[in-house]
Amino acid sequence: MDKIFIGLDFGSDSVRALLVDAHGNEIAEAVRNYPRWSRKMFCDAARYCFRQHPRDYLETMTEVIRAVLQGQDADRVAGIGVDTTGSTPCAVDDHGVPLAMHERFSSNPNAMFILWKDHTAMAEEQSINHTASRWKIDHRMYSGGNYSCEWFWSKLLYVLRNDQAVREAACSFVEHCDWISGVLTGNTRPEKIFRSRCAAGHKAMWHEMWGGLPDEDFLTAVDPLLAGWRDKLYRNTVTAGTRVGTLAPEWAAELGLRDDTAVGAGAIDCHVGAVGAGITPGEMVKVLGTSTCDILAAGDPHACIEGICGQVDGSVLPGLTGFEAGQAAFGDIYNWFKNFLEYAGQVDLSRLERDAAALPIGAVGVTALDWFNGRRTPFANSHLTGLIANLNLGTTPAMVYRALIESTVMGSKAIFDHFQHSGIAIKGITAVGGISVKSEFIMQMLADVFNMPIKVAKTSQSCALGAAMIGAAAAGEYADLNTASRLMNSGFRKIYTPQPENYEAYQKVYERRKALGAVWEKHICQDL
């Protein structure tokens, strides 16, 4: 009986299940939006506050797994893998139950999962960076030299500072990817739950050099409220593809699966998407969605790369150092502009893109900065804001939209150049995510700006496929995740070849964008 595998991909808005065979052939797919999140519950976008209720995850996970199993022989399912957004942590009790699942905290956003793009912890980010920059060991050295409000310790400290009731009830905090795999195996106790190397290394300053998480003296120097929290969390981590257990009997019964179904350790979605795309050493995988993540897997560079989102041994593939960078907003900017224009009525974004594509490169003069949700890379700064400049009475929506697209592509080029200048050679680029299959205009612009071919993965569900690869490795179908990625990836649907005549024209746009960004960051944003 041929084995099949389930990949669970928890995104910002929905969860997706993908059922695949051992060759990576996609058999069935199902997606469900988070019901409470869809109603904008527990969020305040004006304050950059984005929280998700754990029941959204459990309810939709159950629905999508049941959906992909319809008409299938469920006994063939041998493994399940998980990816989620990150850093998306939550306060839990001594059994690993999120506090929001208790009646007392059921409507308290601070007792819920704090989504990756939540920026309420800006003050906590500053506290961590201030202390780290003066400490004997800079615990940020493998995190790009700067710590973000989007990451684990900032969010944990925000909750401790701002909610006494949650602070007193919390026994630990868990990342979303760790909690889901723990739920499925019936192992959520904070002291026993398996913790993802990927999430710990990139988001929580975990590193073997200092024995795991940052030391107690450092944490209490950041804030006395952090006293004792290192011991409430974890020391050891596991890489994706590691078998963390089998399906708990109650979940096996709930989902109609065997209770010997293997469950793999969870990881962050963009890293798993790179695995699903068949990442190889020196290849950059660009995950293009509401934000972007740029993932590389390579040998140890023997140096710390400043200004990125971390370099972690085994965070993408075992035996290789995983590098992460990215933009805090990409597709979100296009969606913002659409919503902005729709004050006056319905907007056809595809028509707007066609009109923007028809404009000559650099001819309209409108320039934009893609920092609408701060800047993630290079050199994270969550306080920066977006900008649209050089408008006049003749400026059209298509001109502005083209400038916004150029801003996101130029932001990607800044990351590409930063890796190259830091000594990390990029041998090729693969793109995955919704934008890579929806917009030929954006993909061609990326190829032109990078002056390098860009391959688009054939699968439109690289994260879910990567999660299924984790399930296959956990089930022992393949010796390790490296092998599963090599043998189960889907190949490519299209290659965008750069047009040399466009490269020079875009270079002028890029230089204009850099000049504007330098002025905006130095003289304007610091005073806002």
XYZ file of C-alpha atoms in Angstrom:
528
model
C 0.000 0.000 0.000
C 1.586 3.284 -1.134
C 1.925 5.820 1.638
C 0.527 9.350 1.475
C 1.271 12.407 3.601
C -0.485 15.530 4.859
C 1.100 18.958 4.912
C -0.557 21.566 7.140
C 0.226 25.173 6.271
C -1.046 27.776 8.748
C -0.869 31.154 7.029
C -1.840 34.632 8.162
C -5.467 34.325 7.053
C -6.165 30.619 6.657
C -4.958 27.057 7.041
C -4.363 24.745 4.107
C -4.044 20.961 4.002
C -2.300 19.246 1.106
C -2.405 15.497 0.553
C 0.530 14.161 -1.479
C 2.124 10.846 -2.346
C 5.770 9.879 -1.795
C 6.746 11.494 -5.125
C 5.208 14.840 -4.195
C 2.217 14.434 -6.502
C -0.643 16.509 -5.140
C -3.763 14.428 -4.541
C -6.127 16.776 -2.719
C -6.139 20.251 -1.228
C -8.425 22.150 1.133
C -8.305 25.612 2.675
C -10.360 27.336 5.361
C -10.253 30.922 6.572
C -9.964 31.520 10.303
C -13.519 32.541 11.296
C -12.731 34.959 14.141
C -9.796 36.479 12.292
C -11.981 36.964 9.201
C -14.293 39.100 11.334
C -11.264 41.157 12.462
C -11.826 40.122 16.060
C -9.113 40.866 18.649
C -7.179 43.115 16.240
C -6.518 46.832 15.918
C -4.641 47.569 12.698
C -4.106 51.218 13.628
C -2.034 50.024 16.609
C -0.370 47.223 14.606
C -2.137 44.788 16.941
C -2.873 41.415 15.326
C -3.990 38.515 17.534
C -5.418 35.113 16.625
C -7.560 32.852 18.762
C -6.280 29.260 19.176
C -9.752 27.901 18.479
C -9.471 29.316 14.963
C -6.500 27.034 14.400
C -8.073 23.905 15.867
C -11.436 24.268 14.155
C -10.049 24.977 10.699
C -7.334 22.320 10.989
C -9.991 19.702 11.671
C -12.048 20.870 8.706
C -9.234 20.861 6.139
C -7.865 17.461 7.141
C -11.314 15.910 6.924
C -11.834 17.616 3.569
C -8.653 16.279 1.901
C -9.412 12.777 3.173
C -12.831 12.616 1.520
C -12.833 9.709 -0.922
C -9.331 8.659 0.155
C -8.058 5.618 2.015
C -7.116 7.291 5.310
C -5.129 4.226 6.383
C -2.509 5.160 3.776
C -1.630 8.388 5.624
C 1.743 7.753 7.237
C 2.865 11.205 8.302
C 1.815 14.794 8.992
C 4.025 17.882 8.858
C 3.278 21.405 10.038
C 4.366 24.926 9.217
C 3.025 28.182 10.661
C 3.728 31.877 10.657
C 6.379 33.074 13.079
C 7.205 34.469 15.421
C 3.635 33.822 16.595
C 3.849 32.955 20.323
C 1.179 32.493 22.982
C 1.011 32.340 26.780
C 0.064 28.856 28.040
C -0.782 27.140 31.327
C 1.158 24.265 32.902
C -0.466 21.789 30.487
C 0.467 23.883 27.456
C -3.095 25.067 26.917
C -3.271 28.633 25.547
C -4.756 30.896 28.179
C -7.369 32.115 25.694
C -8.935 28.645 25.834
C -9.856 29.281 29.464
C -13.146 31.100 29.988
C -11.458 33.778 32.060
C -9.209 34.794 29.172
C -11.370 33.828 26.196
C -11.692 37.418 24.954
C -8.308 38.716 26.094
C -6.025 39.385 23.091
C -2.921 39.139 25.294
C -3.852 35.510 26.032
C -3.954 34.637 22.325
C -1.359 33.957 19.660
C 0.435 37.170 18.727
C 0.711 37.097 14.945
C 4.076 37.600 13.258
C 3.181 41.078 11.977
C 2.022 42.410 15.351
C 4.115 45.495 16.201
C 2.737 46.355 19.633
C 6.075 45.444 21.242
C 8.122 48.337 19.849
C 9.088 49.575 23.337
C 10.159 46.059 24.291
C 12.226 45.810 21.115
C 14.061 48.960 22.191
C 14.699 47.583 25.687
C 16.205 44.391 24.283
C 18.383 46.189 21.737
C 19.571 48.757 24.286
C 20.728 46.068 26.725
C 22.143 43.743 24.053
C 24.282 46.486 22.530
C 26.042 46.949 25.882
C 26.235 43.319 27.009
C 29.433 41.274 27.177
C 28.013 38.882 24.576
C 25.704 40.356 21.982
C 22.942 37.751 21.847
C 21.749 39.338 18.588
C 24.924 38.447 16.687
C 23.286 35.502 14.884
C 20.045 37.468 14.422
C 21.499 40.106 12.129
C 22.719 42.322 14.964
C 19.300 43.749 15.747
C 16.185 42.466 17.497
C 12.663 43.013 16.182
C 9.322 43.745 17.787
C 7.981 40.921 15.579
C 10.014 38.340 17.482
C 9.536 36.085 20.493
C 11.157 37.942 23.422
C 9.677 41.318 22.464
C 6.173 39.857 22.421
C 6.633 37.868 25.609
C 7.893 40.958 27.442
C 5.054 43.076 26.065
C 2.516 40.703 27.602
C 4.360 40.593 30.936
C 4.518 44.385 31.102
C 0.982 45.109 30.003
C -1.231 42.377 31.433
C -0.787 41.369 35.061
C -3.512 38.713 34.933
C -1.912 36.924 31.983
C 1.554 37.354 33.495
C 0.467 35.639 36.715
C -1.374 32.820 34.944
C 1.232 32.035 32.279
C 3.542 29.080 32.925
C 5.330 29.345 29.583
C 5.052 30.682 26.035
C 4.964 28.502 22.920
C 5.367 29.211 19.227
C 2.443 28.349 16.999
C 4.431 25.710 15.062
C 5.466 23.950 18.277
C 1.982 24.018 19.732
C 0.264 22.473 16.711
C 2.650 19.522 16.529
C 2.298 19.188 20.307
C -1.490 19.188 20.094
C -1.500 16.500 17.421
C 0.760 14.223 19.474
C -0.881 14.993 22.828
C 2.382 16.466 24.126
C 1.934 20.151 24.952
C 3.405 20.370 28.454
C 5.903 23.251 28.346
C 8.761 21.214 29.790
C 8.256 18.371 27.268
C 6.976 19.929 24.071
C 9.436 19.819 21.163
C 10.723 23.276 20.218
C 11.583 24.201 16.648
C 15.223 25.032 15.913
C 13.959 27.272 13.131
C 11.715 29.396 15.378
C 14.106 29.383 18.328
C 17.186 30.371 16.334
C 15.656 33.024 14.120
C 13.196 34.559 16.576
C 14.347 33.857 20.161
C 18.158 34.329 20.009
C 18.731 30.611 20.672
C 22.276 29.457 19.934
C 24.577 26.704 21.161
C 27.337 29.267 21.716
C 25.664 30.485 24.911
C 23.884 27.302 25.845
C 20.533 27.874 24.191
C 18.434 30.916 25.037
C 20.034 34.178 26.254
C 21.402 33.916 29.789
C 19.396 34.836 32.878
C 21.525 37.858 33.774
C 20.962 39.382 30.373
C 17.210 38.832 30.464
C 16.792 40.348 33.912
C 18.936 43.295 32.814
C 16.454 43.883 30.000
C 13.608 43.843 32.508
C 13.291 42.239 35.985
C 9.952 40.818 34.826
C 11.924 38.332 32.715
C 13.487 36.758 35.813
C 12.979 32.993 35.746
C 11.544 32.898 32.251
C 14.540 31.203 30.701
C 13.879 28.136 32.880
C 10.168 28.204 32.002
C 10.939 27.833 28.308
C 13.427 25.338 26.848
C 17.038 24.370 26.306
C 16.946 21.874 23.430
C 15.560 22.269 19.928
C 14.864 19.963 16.986
C 15.136 20.463 13.243
C 12.265 20.061 10.790
C 11.709 16.482 9.705
C 12.374 15.153 13.207
C 9.705 12.733 14.373
C 8.147 14.222 17.524
C 5.602 11.469 18.106
C 2.523 9.881 16.644
C -1.038 11.082 16.410
C -2.750 11.158 19.812
C -5.657 8.682 20.026
C -8.256 11.431 20.465
C -7.018 13.253 17.370
C -6.774 10.026 15.400
C -10.436 9.383 16.193
C -11.405 12.989 15.447
C -9.687 13.006 12.059
C -10.268 9.393 11.025
C -6.567 8.532 10.907
C -4.439 5.782 12.425
C -2.921 6.560 15.825
C 0.513 5.445 14.585
C 0.589 8.291 12.056
C 3.943 10.063 12.461
C 4.041 13.781 13.247
C 7.055 15.899 12.335
C 8.488 18.877 14.203
C 6.980 22.154 13.069
C 8.833 25.091 11.537
C 8.176 28.583 10.179
C 6.242 28.743 6.925
C 8.763 30.551 4.719
C 11.558 28.141 5.639
C 9.294 25.178 4.950
C 8.233 26.810 1.675
C 11.888 26.846 0.644
C 12.078 23.119 1.375
C 8.930 22.586 -0.687
C 10.532 24.467 -3.565
C 13.492 22.079 -3.535
C 16.050 24.550 -2.202
C 19.697 23.663 -2.825
C 22.887 25.202 -1.400
C 23.389 28.729 -2.733
C 19.833 29.007 -4.082
C 17.679 31.872 -2.816
C 13.997 31.036 -2.437
C 11.769 34.106 -2.435
C 8.415 33.560 -0.750
C 6.234 36.304 -2.212
C 3.001 36.973 -0.369
C 1.560 39.597 1.971
C 5.162 40.028 3.110
C 8.272 38.372 1.700
C 10.831 35.994 3.057
C 14.151 35.359 1.367
C 15.642 32.022 2.380
C 19.104 30.646 1.672
C 20.762 27.407 2.751
C 24.543 27.234 2.626
C 27.608 26.092 4.499
C 28.765 27.870 7.628
C 29.983 31.355 6.575
C 32.277 31.522 9.653
C 31.028 35.054 10.246
C 27.897 36.783 11.461
C 25.988 38.570 8.708
C 24.658 41.900 9.939
C 21.291 43.291 8.957
C 19.437 40.041 8.171
C 16.860 38.043 10.140
C 19.255 35.400 11.306
C 21.528 32.523 10.390
C 20.754 29.257 12.113
C 22.269 25.802 11.760
C 19.597 23.444 10.443
C 16.768 25.979 10.284
C 15.982 25.063 6.662
C 17.761 21.774 5.921
C 19.755 19.668 8.399
C 23.515 20.130 8.046
C 23.284 23.558 6.393
C 23.049 27.068 7.792
C 19.707 28.680 7.042
C 19.671 32.416 6.298
C 16.518 34.520 6.484
C 15.748 38.009 5.248
C 12.601 39.651 3.960
C 10.241 42.580 3.664
C 7.607 43.352 6.275
C 5.087 44.268 3.564
C 4.813 43.292 -0.093
C 1.392 42.150 -1.280
C -0.060 43.945 1.747
C 0.952 47.233 0.084
C -0.932 46.410 -3.117
C -3.972 45.405 -1.075
C -3.732 48.624 0.949
C -3.791 50.704 -2.245
C -6.770 48.772 -3.571
C -8.684 49.324 -0.333
C -7.654 52.989 -0.350
C -9.058 53.525 -3.838
C -12.236 51.560 -3.112
C -13.509 54.391 -0.952
C -14.836 55.636 -4.302
C -16.031 52.232 -5.525
C -14.878 48.818 -6.685
C -11.338 48.610 -8.074
C -10.042 46.072 -10.598
C -6.469 45.435 -9.449
C -5.603 43.437 -12.583
C -6.603 46.377 -14.781
C -4.613 48.736 -12.606
C -1.570 46.478 -13.038
C -2.006 46.384 -16.817
C -2.123 50.174 -16.936
C 0.932 50.395 -14.680
C 2.858 47.907 -16.830
C 2.198 50.035 -19.920
C 4.083 52.998 -18.432
C 7.754 53.454 -19.410
C 10.347 52.588 -16.759
C 11.139 55.630 -14.638
C 9.216 58.023 -16.870
C 6.543 59.100 -14.404
C 8.951 60.156 -11.649
C 6.758 58.936 -8.795
C 8.884 57.168 -6.179
C 7.749 55.097 -3.192
C 9.300 53.395 -0.181
C 8.020 49.955 0.788
C 8.311 50.478 4.563
C 4.559 50.506 5.186
C 5.017 47.966 7.984
C 8.539 49.019 8.880
C 11.705 47.573 7.373
C 12.739 44.018 8.085
C 15.887 43.712 5.936
C 18.481 44.985 5.502
C 18.850 46.354 9.041
C 15.470 46.016 10.719
C 13.707 49.194 11.774
C 10.061 48.777 12.721
C 9.636 52.538 13.227
C 10.071 53.393 9.555
C 6.990 54.228 7.507
C 6.082 54.077 3.846
C 6.206 57.022 1.493
C 4.929 58.087 -1.949
C 6.811 61.079 -3.335
C 6.894 63.396 -6.349
C 3.160 63.614 -6.918
C 1.524 66.351 -8.964
C -1.896 67.134 -10.408
C -1.180 64.885 -13.371
C -0.371 61.812 -11.310
C -2.718 58.895 -12.029
C -3.591 55.836 -9.934
C -1.616 53.685 -12.405
C 1.476 55.834 -11.860
C 1.174 55.465 -8.105
C 0.548 51.735 -8.394
C 3.603 51.292 -10.584
C 5.663 53.223 -8.026
C 4.384 50.943 -5.258
C 5.294 47.832 -7.249
C 8.718 49.262 -8.004
C 9.180 50.052 -4.302
C 8.596 46.439 -3.302
C 10.852 45.097 -6.056
C 13.597 47.581 -5.173
C 13.252 46.530 -1.546
C 13.902 42.980 -2.713
C 16.966 44.145 -4.628
C 18.327 45.818 -1.496
C 18.206 42.419 0.224
C 19.791 40.662 -2.771
C 22.636 43.184 -2.869
C 23.142 42.983 0.884
C 23.678 39.211 0.784
C 26.086 39.534 -2.117
C 28.072 42.309 -0.423
C 28.209 40.226 2.758
C 29.964 37.392 0.972
C 26.971 35.069 0.530
C 26.973 34.065 -3.128
C 23.552 33.635 -4.723
C 23.750 31.102 -7.545
C 20.082 31.142 -8.516
C 16.630 32.326 -7.487
C 13.369 30.414 -7.139
C 10.094 32.180 -6.392
C 7.071 30.727 -4.633
C 3.899 32.169 -3.154
C 0.758 33.736 -4.559
C 2.366 36.673 -6.343
C 4.813 34.416 -8.201
C 1.929 32.767 -10.059
C -0.465 35.727 -10.256
C 1.661 38.553 -11.630
C 3.905 38.154 -14.676
C 4.606 41.893 -14.533
C 6.079 41.757 -11.030
C 8.050 38.587 -11.742
C 9.577 40.011 -14.928
C 10.474 43.209 -13.085
C 12.257 41.150 -10.403
C 14.268 39.301 -13.043
C 15.170 42.570 -14.764
C 16.151 44.314 -11.536
C 18.237 41.373 -10.264
C 19.629 40.765 -13.751
C 19.260 37.060 -13.049
C 16.769 34.395 -14.209
C 13.985 33.644 -11.745
C 12.381 30.219 -11.687
C 8.816 29.860 -10.452
C 8.020 26.611 -8.668
C 5.375 24.499 -10.354
C 3.465 23.946 -7.135
C 1.327 26.827 -5.949
C 1.460 25.382 -2.432
C 5.159 25.185 -1.645
C 4.684 25.666 2.108
C 2.092 22.903 2.378
C 4.210 20.666 0.123
C 7.243 21.340 2.328
C 5.157 20.438 5.368
C 4.175 17.157 3.682
C 7.892 16.507 3.098
C 8.402 16.960 6.842
C 5.684 14.368 7.396
C 7.382 11.985 4.974
C 10.755 12.357 6.701
C 9.140 11.920 10.121
C 7.440 8.734 8.905
C 10.760 7.316 7.694
C 9.774 7.327 4.038
C 13.034 9.163 3.403
C 16.244 9.190 5.402
C 16.062 12.912 6.065
C 14.383 16.135 4.986
C 17.138 16.855 2.463
C 16.259 13.675 0.563
C 12.525 14.295 0.807
C 12.961 17.812 -0.598
C 15.064 16.544 -3.490
C 12.677 13.752 -4.473
C 9.289 15.319 -3.735
C 9.607 18.861 -5.134
C 7.503 19.743 -8.161
C 10.081 21.374 -10.416
C 9.351 24.650 -12.208
C 6.454 26.042 -14.174
C 8.210 29.031 -15.720
C 11.529 30.849 -15.924
C 11.675 34.640 -16.232
C 14.753 35.756 -18.172
C 16.143 39.246 -17.549
C 15.938 41.822 -20.308
C 19.323 43.619 -20.316
C 17.920 46.887 -21.672
C 15.588 47.111 -18.675
C 18.324 46.513 -16.107
C 20.014 49.874 -16.718
C 16.708 51.741 -16.606
C 15.754 50.100 -13.331
C 19.174 50.905 -11.864
C 18.265 54.592 -12.099
C 14.980 53.920 -10.312
C 16.868 51.964 -7.667
C 19.371 54.750 -7.049
C 16.539 57.269 -6.778
C 14.789 55.024 -4.276
C 17.985 54.647 -2.205
C 18.515 58.407 -2.089
C 14.936 59.046 -1.015
C 15.141 56.304 1.601
C 18.309 57.724 3.120
C 16.734 61.165 3.523
C 13.440 59.798 4.833
C 15.120 57.572 7.403
C 17.693 60.090 8.638
C 15.815 63.362 8.679
C 12.103 62.603 8.755
C 11.159 59.300 10.366
C 13.263 59.878 13.468
C 11.195 62.983 14.212
C 7.767 61.406 13.650
